[in-house]
mmCIF file with all atom_site columns, C-alpha atoms in Angstrom:
data_model
loop_
_atom_site.group_PDB
_atom_site.id
_atom_site.type_symbol
_atom_site.label_atom_id
_atom_site.label_alt_id
_atom_site.label_comp_id
_atom_site.label_asym_id
_atom_site.label_entity_id
_atom_site.label_seq_id
_atom_site.pdbx_PDB_ins_code
_atom_site.Cartn_x
_atom_site.Cartn_y
_atom_site.Cartn_z
_atom_site.occupancy
_atom_site.B_iso_or_equiv
_atom_site.pdbx_formal_charge
_atom_site.auth_seq_id
_atom_site.auth_comp_id
_atom_site.auth_asym_id
_atom_site.auth_atom_id
_atom_site.pdbx_PDB_model_num
ATOM 1   C CA . MET N 1 1   ? 15.922  -178.023 -4.326  1.00 0.00 ? 1   MET N CA 1
ATOM 2   C CA . ARG N 1 2   ? 13.765  -176.071 -1.841  1.00 0.00 ? 2   ARG N CA 1
ATOM 3   C CA . THR N 1 3   ? 10.700  -179.061 -2.915  1.00 0.00 ? 3   THR N CA 1
ATOM 4   C CA . PRO N 1 4   ? 12.413  -181.888 -0.201  1.00 0.00 ? 4   PRO N CA 1
ATOM 5   C CA . ILE N 1 5   ? 11.887  -179.407 2.893   1.00 0.00 ? 5   ILE N CA 1
ATOM 6   C CA . SER N 1 6   ? 9.451   -177.411 2.000   1.00 0.00 ? 6   SER N CA 1
ATOM 7   C CA . LEU N 1 7   ? 7.018   -180.565 1.694   1.00 0.00 ? 7   LEU N CA 1
ATOM 8   C CA . TYR N 1 8   ? 7.127   -180.253 5.679   1.00 0.00 ? 8   TYR N CA 1
ATOM 9   C CA . VAL N 1 9   ? 6.228   -176.187 5.814   1.00 0.00 ? 9   VAL N CA 1
ATOM 10  C CA . PRO N 1 10  ? 2.471   -175.209 6.303   1.00 0.00 ? 10  PRO N CA 1
ATOM 11  C CA . ALA N 1 11  ? 1.477   -172.643 3.732   1.00 0.00 ? 11  ALA N CA 1
ATOM 12  C CA . LEU N 1 12  ? 2.342   -168.861 4.505   1.00 0.00 ? 12  LEU N CA 1
ATOM 13  C CA . ASP N 1 13  ? -1.200  -167.468 4.097   1.00 0.00 ? 13  ASP N CA 1
ATOM 14  C CA . LEU N 1 14  ? -2.663  -170.601 7.212   1.00 0.00 ? 14  LEU N CA 1
ATOM 15  C CA . PRO N 1 15  ? -2.304  -169.495 10.362  1.00 0.00 ? 15  PRO N CA 1
ATOM 16  C CA . VAL N 1 16  ? 0.578   -171.921 11.944  1.00 0.00 ? 16  VAL N CA 1
ATOM 17  C CA . TRP N 1 17  ? -1.766  -173.871 13.610  1.00 0.00 ? 17  TRP N CA 1
ATOM 18  C CA . ALA N 1 18  ? -4.376  -174.686 11.207  1.00 0.00 ? 18  ALA N CA 1
ATOM 19  C CA . GLY N 1 19  ? -0.825  -175.896 8.195   1.00 0.00 ? 19  GLY N CA 1
ATOM 20  C CA . ILE N 1 20  ? 0.559   -177.879 11.236  1.00 0.00 ? 20  ILE N CA 1
ATOM 21  C CA . THR N 1 21  ? -3.012  -179.500 11.856  1.00 0.00 ? 21  THR N CA 1
ATOM 22  C CA . GLN N 1 22  ? -3.643  -179.978 8.084   1.00 0.00 ? 22  GLN N CA 1
ATOM 23  C CA . LEU N 1 23  ? -0.163  -182.061 7.423   1.00 0.00 ? 23  LEU N CA 1
ATOM 24  C CA . PHE N 1 24  ? -0.006  -184.102 10.369  1.00 0.00 ? 24  PHE N CA 1
ATOM 25  C CA . LEU N 1 25  ? -3.192  -185.201 9.850   1.00 0.00 ? 25  LEU N CA 1
ATOM 26  C CA . ALA N 1 26  ? -2.873  -185.546 6.415   1.00 0.00 ? 26  ALA N CA 1
ATOM 27  C CA . PHE N 1 27  ? 0.734   -187.688 6.777   1.00 0.00 ? 27  PHE N CA 1
ATOM 28  C CA . ALA N 1 28  ? -0.255  -189.402 9.788   1.00 0.00 ? 28  ALA N CA 1
ATOM 29  C CA . LEU N 1 29  ? -4.041  -190.877 8.267   1.00 0.00 ? 29  LEU N CA 1
ATOM 30  C CA . ALA N 1 30  ? -1.812  -191.369 5.212   1.00 0.00 ? 30  ALA N CA 1
ATOM 31  C CA . GLU N 1 31  ? 1.026   -193.277 7.356   1.00 0.00 ? 31  GLU N CA 1
ATOM 32  C CA . LEU N 1 32  ? -1.648  -195.860 9.112   1.00 0.00 ? 32  LEU N CA 1
ATOM 33  C CA . SER N 1 33  ? -3.516  -196.767 6.040   1.00 0.00 ? 33  SER N CA 1
ATOM 34  C CA . LEU N 1 34  ? -0.671  -197.146 3.682   1.00 0.00 ? 34  LEU N CA 1
ATOM 35  C CA . GLY N 1 35  ? 2.479   -197.748 5.351   1.00 0.00 ? 35  GLY N CA 1
ATOM 36  C CA . ARG N 1 36  ? 5.505   -194.935 6.178   1.00 0.00 ? 36  ARG N CA 1
ATOM 37  C CA . ALA N 1 37  ? 7.527   -195.372 2.883   1.00 0.00 ? 37  ALA N CA 1
ATOM 38  C CA . ARG N 1 38  ? 4.424   -195.686 0.089   1.00 0.00 ? 38  ARG N CA 1
ATOM 39  C CA . THR N 1 39  ? 3.482   -192.360 2.354   1.00 0.00 ? 39  THR N CA 1
ATOM 40  C CA . LEU N 1 40  ? 6.147   -190.646 1.683   1.00 0.00 ? 40  LEU N CA 1
ATOM 41  C CA . VAL N 1 41  ? 6.927   -191.719 -1.688  1.00 0.00 ? 41  VAL N CA 1
ATOM 42  C CA . VAL N 1 42  ? 3.464   -190.805 -2.754  1.00 0.00 ? 42  VAL N CA 1
ATOM 43  C CA . ALA N 1 43  ? 3.886   -187.142 -1.001  1.00 0.00 ? 43  ALA N CA 1
ATOM 44  C CA . TYR N 1 44  ? 6.748   -186.666 -2.754  1.00 0.00 ? 44  TYR N CA 1
ATOM 45  C CA . VAL N 1 45  ? 6.058   -187.490 -5.959  1.00 0.00 ? 45  VAL N CA 1
ATOM 46  C CA . THR N 1 46  ? 2.745   -185.415 -5.953  1.00 0.00 ? 46  THR N CA 1
ATOM 47  C CA . THR N 1 47  ? 4.950   -182.363 -4.578  1.00 0.00 ? 47  THR N CA 1
ATOM 48  C CA . LEU N 1 48  ? 7.188   -183.004 -7.308  1.00 0.00 ? 48  LEU N CA 1
ATOM 49  C CA . ALA N 1 49  ? 4.150   -183.315 -10.327 1.00 0.00 ? 49  ALA N CA 1
ATOM 50  C CA . GLY N 1 50  ? 2.622   -180.392 -9.063  1.00 0.00 ? 50  GLY N CA 1
ATOM 51  C CA . THR N 1 51  ? 5.889   -177.893 -9.104  1.00 0.00 ? 51  THR N CA 1
ATOM 52  C CA . LEU N 1 52  ? 7.003   -178.985 -12.666 1.00 0.00 ? 52  LEU N CA 1
ATOM 53  C CA . THR N 1 53  ? 3.811   -178.876 -13.920 1.00 0.00 ? 53  THR N CA 1
ATOM 54  C CA . VAL N 1 54  ? 3.952   -174.912 -12.878 1.00 0.00 ? 54  VAL N CA 1
ATOM 55  C CA . ARG N 1 55  ? 7.147   -175.155 -14.684 1.00 0.00 ? 55  ARG N CA 1
ATOM 56  C CA . VAL N 1 56  ? 5.369   -176.231 -18.070 1.00 0.00 ? 56  VAL N CA 1
ATOM 57  C CA . MET N 1 57  ? 3.203   -174.189 -17.225 1.00 0.00 ? 57  MET N CA 1
ATOM 58  C CA . LEU N 1 58  ? 5.557   -171.254 -17.515 1.00 0.00 ? 58  LEU N CA 1
ATOM 59  C CA . LEU N 1 59  ? 7.135   -171.999 -20.187 1.00 0.00 ? 59  LEU N CA 1
ATOM 60  C CA . ILE N 1 60  ? 3.987   -172.705 -22.293 1.00 0.00 ? 60  ILE N CA 1
ATOM 61  C CA . GLY N 1 61  ? 3.350   -169.092 -21.394 1.00 0.00 ? 61  GLY N CA 1
ATOM 62  C CA . PRO N 1 62  ? -0.357  -167.441 -21.931 1.00 0.00 ? 62  PRO N CA 1
ATOM 63  C CA . GLY N 1 63  ? -1.410  -167.570 -25.045 1.00 0.00 ? 63  GLY N CA 1
ATOM 64  C CA . CYS N 1 64  ? -1.614  -171.224 -25.394 1.00 0.00 ? 64  CYS N CA 1
ATOM 65  C CA . GLY N 1 65  ? -5.588  -172.157 -24.858 1.00 0.00 ? 65  GLY N CA 1
ATOM 66  C CA . GLY N 1 66  ? -5.744  -171.161 -21.254 1.00 0.00 ? 66  GLY N CA 1
ATOM 67  C CA . ILE N 1 67  ? -3.600  -173.675 -20.038 1.00 0.00 ? 67  ILE N CA 1
ATOM 68  C CA . GLY N 1 68  ? -0.060  -171.153 -19.708 1.00 0.00 ? 68  GLY N CA 1
ATOM 69  C CA . LEU N 1 69  ? 0.534   -168.887 -17.086 1.00 0.00 ? 69  LEU N CA 1
ATOM 70  C CA . ARG N 1 70  ? 2.276   -165.537 -16.696 1.00 0.00 ? 70  ARG N CA 1
ATOM 71  C CA . PRO N 1 71  ? 5.654   -165.060 -16.260 1.00 0.00 ? 71  PRO N CA 1
ATOM 72  C CA . GLU N 1 72  ? 4.223   -162.683 -12.820 1.00 0.00 ? 72  GLU N CA 1
ATOM 73  C CA . ILE N 1 73  ? 3.424   -165.988 -11.695 1.00 0.00 ? 73  ILE N CA 1
ATOM 74  C CA . GLY N 1 74  ? 6.844   -167.685 -11.726 1.00 0.00 ? 74  GLY N CA 1
ATOM 75  C CA . HIS N 1 75  ? 8.830   -166.440 -8.695  1.00 0.00 ? 75  HIS N CA 1
ATOM 76  C CA . VAL N 1 76  ? 7.326   -168.672 -6.844  1.00 0.00 ? 76  VAL N CA 1
ATOM 77  C CA . LEU N 1 77  ? 7.853   -172.723 -8.736  1.00 0.00 ? 77  LEU N CA 1
ATOM 78  C CA . ASP N 1 78  ? 7.372   -174.671 -5.259  1.00 0.00 ? 78  ASP N CA 1
ATOM 79  C CA . THR N 1 79  ? 3.709   -176.066 -4.487  1.00 0.00 ? 79  THR N CA 1
ATOM 80  C CA . GLY N 1 80  ? 4.710   -176.668 -1.044  1.00 0.00 ? 80  GLY N CA 1
ATOM 81  C CA . PRO N 1 81  ? 2.736   -179.217 1.359   1.00 0.00 ? 81  PRO N CA 1
ATOM 82  C CA . SER N 1 82  ? -1.041  -178.142 -0.158  1.00 0.00 ? 82  SER N CA 1
ATOM 83  C CA . ALA N 1 83  ? -0.043  -180.658 -3.239  1.00 0.00 ? 83  ALA N CA 1
ATOM 84  C CA . ALA N 1 84  ? 1.550   -183.454 -0.711  1.00 0.00 ? 84  ALA N CA 1
ATOM 85  C CA . VAL N 1 85  ? -2.234  -183.074 1.009   1.00 0.00 ? 85  VAL N CA 1
ATOM 86  C CA . VAL N 1 86  ? -4.201  -183.301 -2.384  1.00 0.00 ? 86  VAL N CA 1
ATOM 87  C CA . GLY N 1 87  ? -1.946  -186.066 -3.412  1.00 0.00 ? 87  GLY N CA 1
ATOM 88  C CA . LEU N 1 88  ? -2.657  -188.038 -0.158  1.00 0.00 ? 88  LEU N CA 1
ATOM 89  C CA . PHE N 1 89  ? -5.533  -187.778 -0.058  1.00 0.00 ? 89  PHE N CA 1
ATOM 90  C CA . THR N 1 90  ? -6.751  -188.709 -3.484  1.00 0.00 ? 90  THR N CA 1
ATOM 91  C CA . TYR N 1 91  ? -4.122  -191.620 -3.688  1.00 0.00 ? 91  TYR N CA 1
ATOM 92  C CA . LEU N 1 92  ? -6.354  -192.420 -0.254  1.00 0.00 ? 92  LEU N CA 1
ATOM 93  C CA . ALA N 1 93  ? -9.391  -192.006 -1.571  1.00 0.00 ? 93  ALA N CA 1
ATOM 94  C CA . VAL N 1 94  ? -8.775  -194.316 -4.902  1.00 0.00 ? 94  VAL N CA 1
ATOM 95  C CA . VAL N 1 95  ? -6.681  -196.407 -3.093  1.00 0.00 ? 95  VAL N CA 1
ATOM 96  C CA . ARG N 1 96  ? -9.395  -196.950 -0.533  1.00 0.00 ? 96  ARG N CA 1
ATOM 97  C CA . ARG N 1 97  ? -12.461 -197.261 -2.496  1.00 0.00 ? 97  ARG N CA 1
ATOM 98  C CA . ALA N 1 98  ? -13.738 -193.793 -0.781  1.00 0.00 ? 98  ALA N CA 1
ATOM 99  C CA . PRO N 1 99  ? -15.473 -191.449 -2.962  1.00 0.00 ? 99  PRO N CA 1
ATOM 100 C CA . VAL N 1 100 ? -16.281 -189.090 -0.272  1.00 0.00 ? 100 VAL N CA 1
ATOM 101 C CA . VAL N 1 101 ? -13.147 -188.447 0.240   1.00 0.00 ? 101 VAL N CA 1
ATOM 102 C CA . PHE N 1 102 ? -11.487 -188.106 -3.395  1.00 0.00 ? 102 PHE N CA 1
ATOM 103 C CA . PHE N 1 103 ? -14.778 -185.627 -4.047  1.00 0.00 ? 103 PHE N CA 1
ATOM 104 C CA . LEU N 1 104 ? -14.458 -183.886 -0.624  1.00 0.00 ? 104 LEU N CA 1
ATOM 105 C CA . THR N 1 105 ? -10.487 -183.383 -1.205  1.00 0.00 ? 105 THR N CA 1
ATOM 106 C CA . GLY N 1 106 ? -10.816 -182.279 -4.983  1.00 0.00 ? 106 GLY N CA 1
ATOM 107 C CA . ASP N 1 107 ? -13.573 -179.249 -4.030  1.00 0.00 ? 107 ASP N CA 1
ATOM 108 C CA . ARG N 1 108 ? -11.337 -178.531 -1.278  1.00 0.00 ? 108 ARG N CA 1
ATOM 109 C CA . TRP N 1 109 ? -8.577  -177.737 -4.172  1.00 0.00 ? 109 TRP N CA 1
ATOM 110 C CA . CYS N 1 110 ? -10.861 -176.261 -6.532  1.00 0.00 ? 110 CYS N CA 1
ATOM 111 C CA . GLY N 1 111 ? -11.937 -174.052 -3.650  1.00 0.00 ? 111 GLY N CA 1
ATOM 112 C CA . SER N 1 112 ? -8.375  -172.959 -3.276  1.00 0.00 ? 112 SER N CA 1
ATOM 113 C CA . ARG N 1 113 ? -7.535  -172.150 -6.893  1.00 0.00 ? 113 ARG N CA 1
ATOM 114 C CA . SER N 1 114 ? -10.280 -169.541 -7.411  1.00 0.00 ? 114 SER N CA 1
#
């Protein structure tokens, strides 16, 4: 239920100005390149995929070769706009054949996990 609205709400651990700037740039660049409809579809699908992946990882549990998550992590199932931003930049990088953007997006995402 929270997913459609949370797509536009910046992450709580970012300063407000940084979160809004990140969202604005990601959606503006994607909309200029892809159009409004495709931007919204890609952003929403990647957000849903991120949220569903976390749910599956919680169901698997921590004892499955490092794939599952501990139940304590389950209080936050919504990935918010971060999944949409990473999804949009990754999609743009693949569609527009921009390997530098692709690697910078992956590096940012992997760096935020540690």
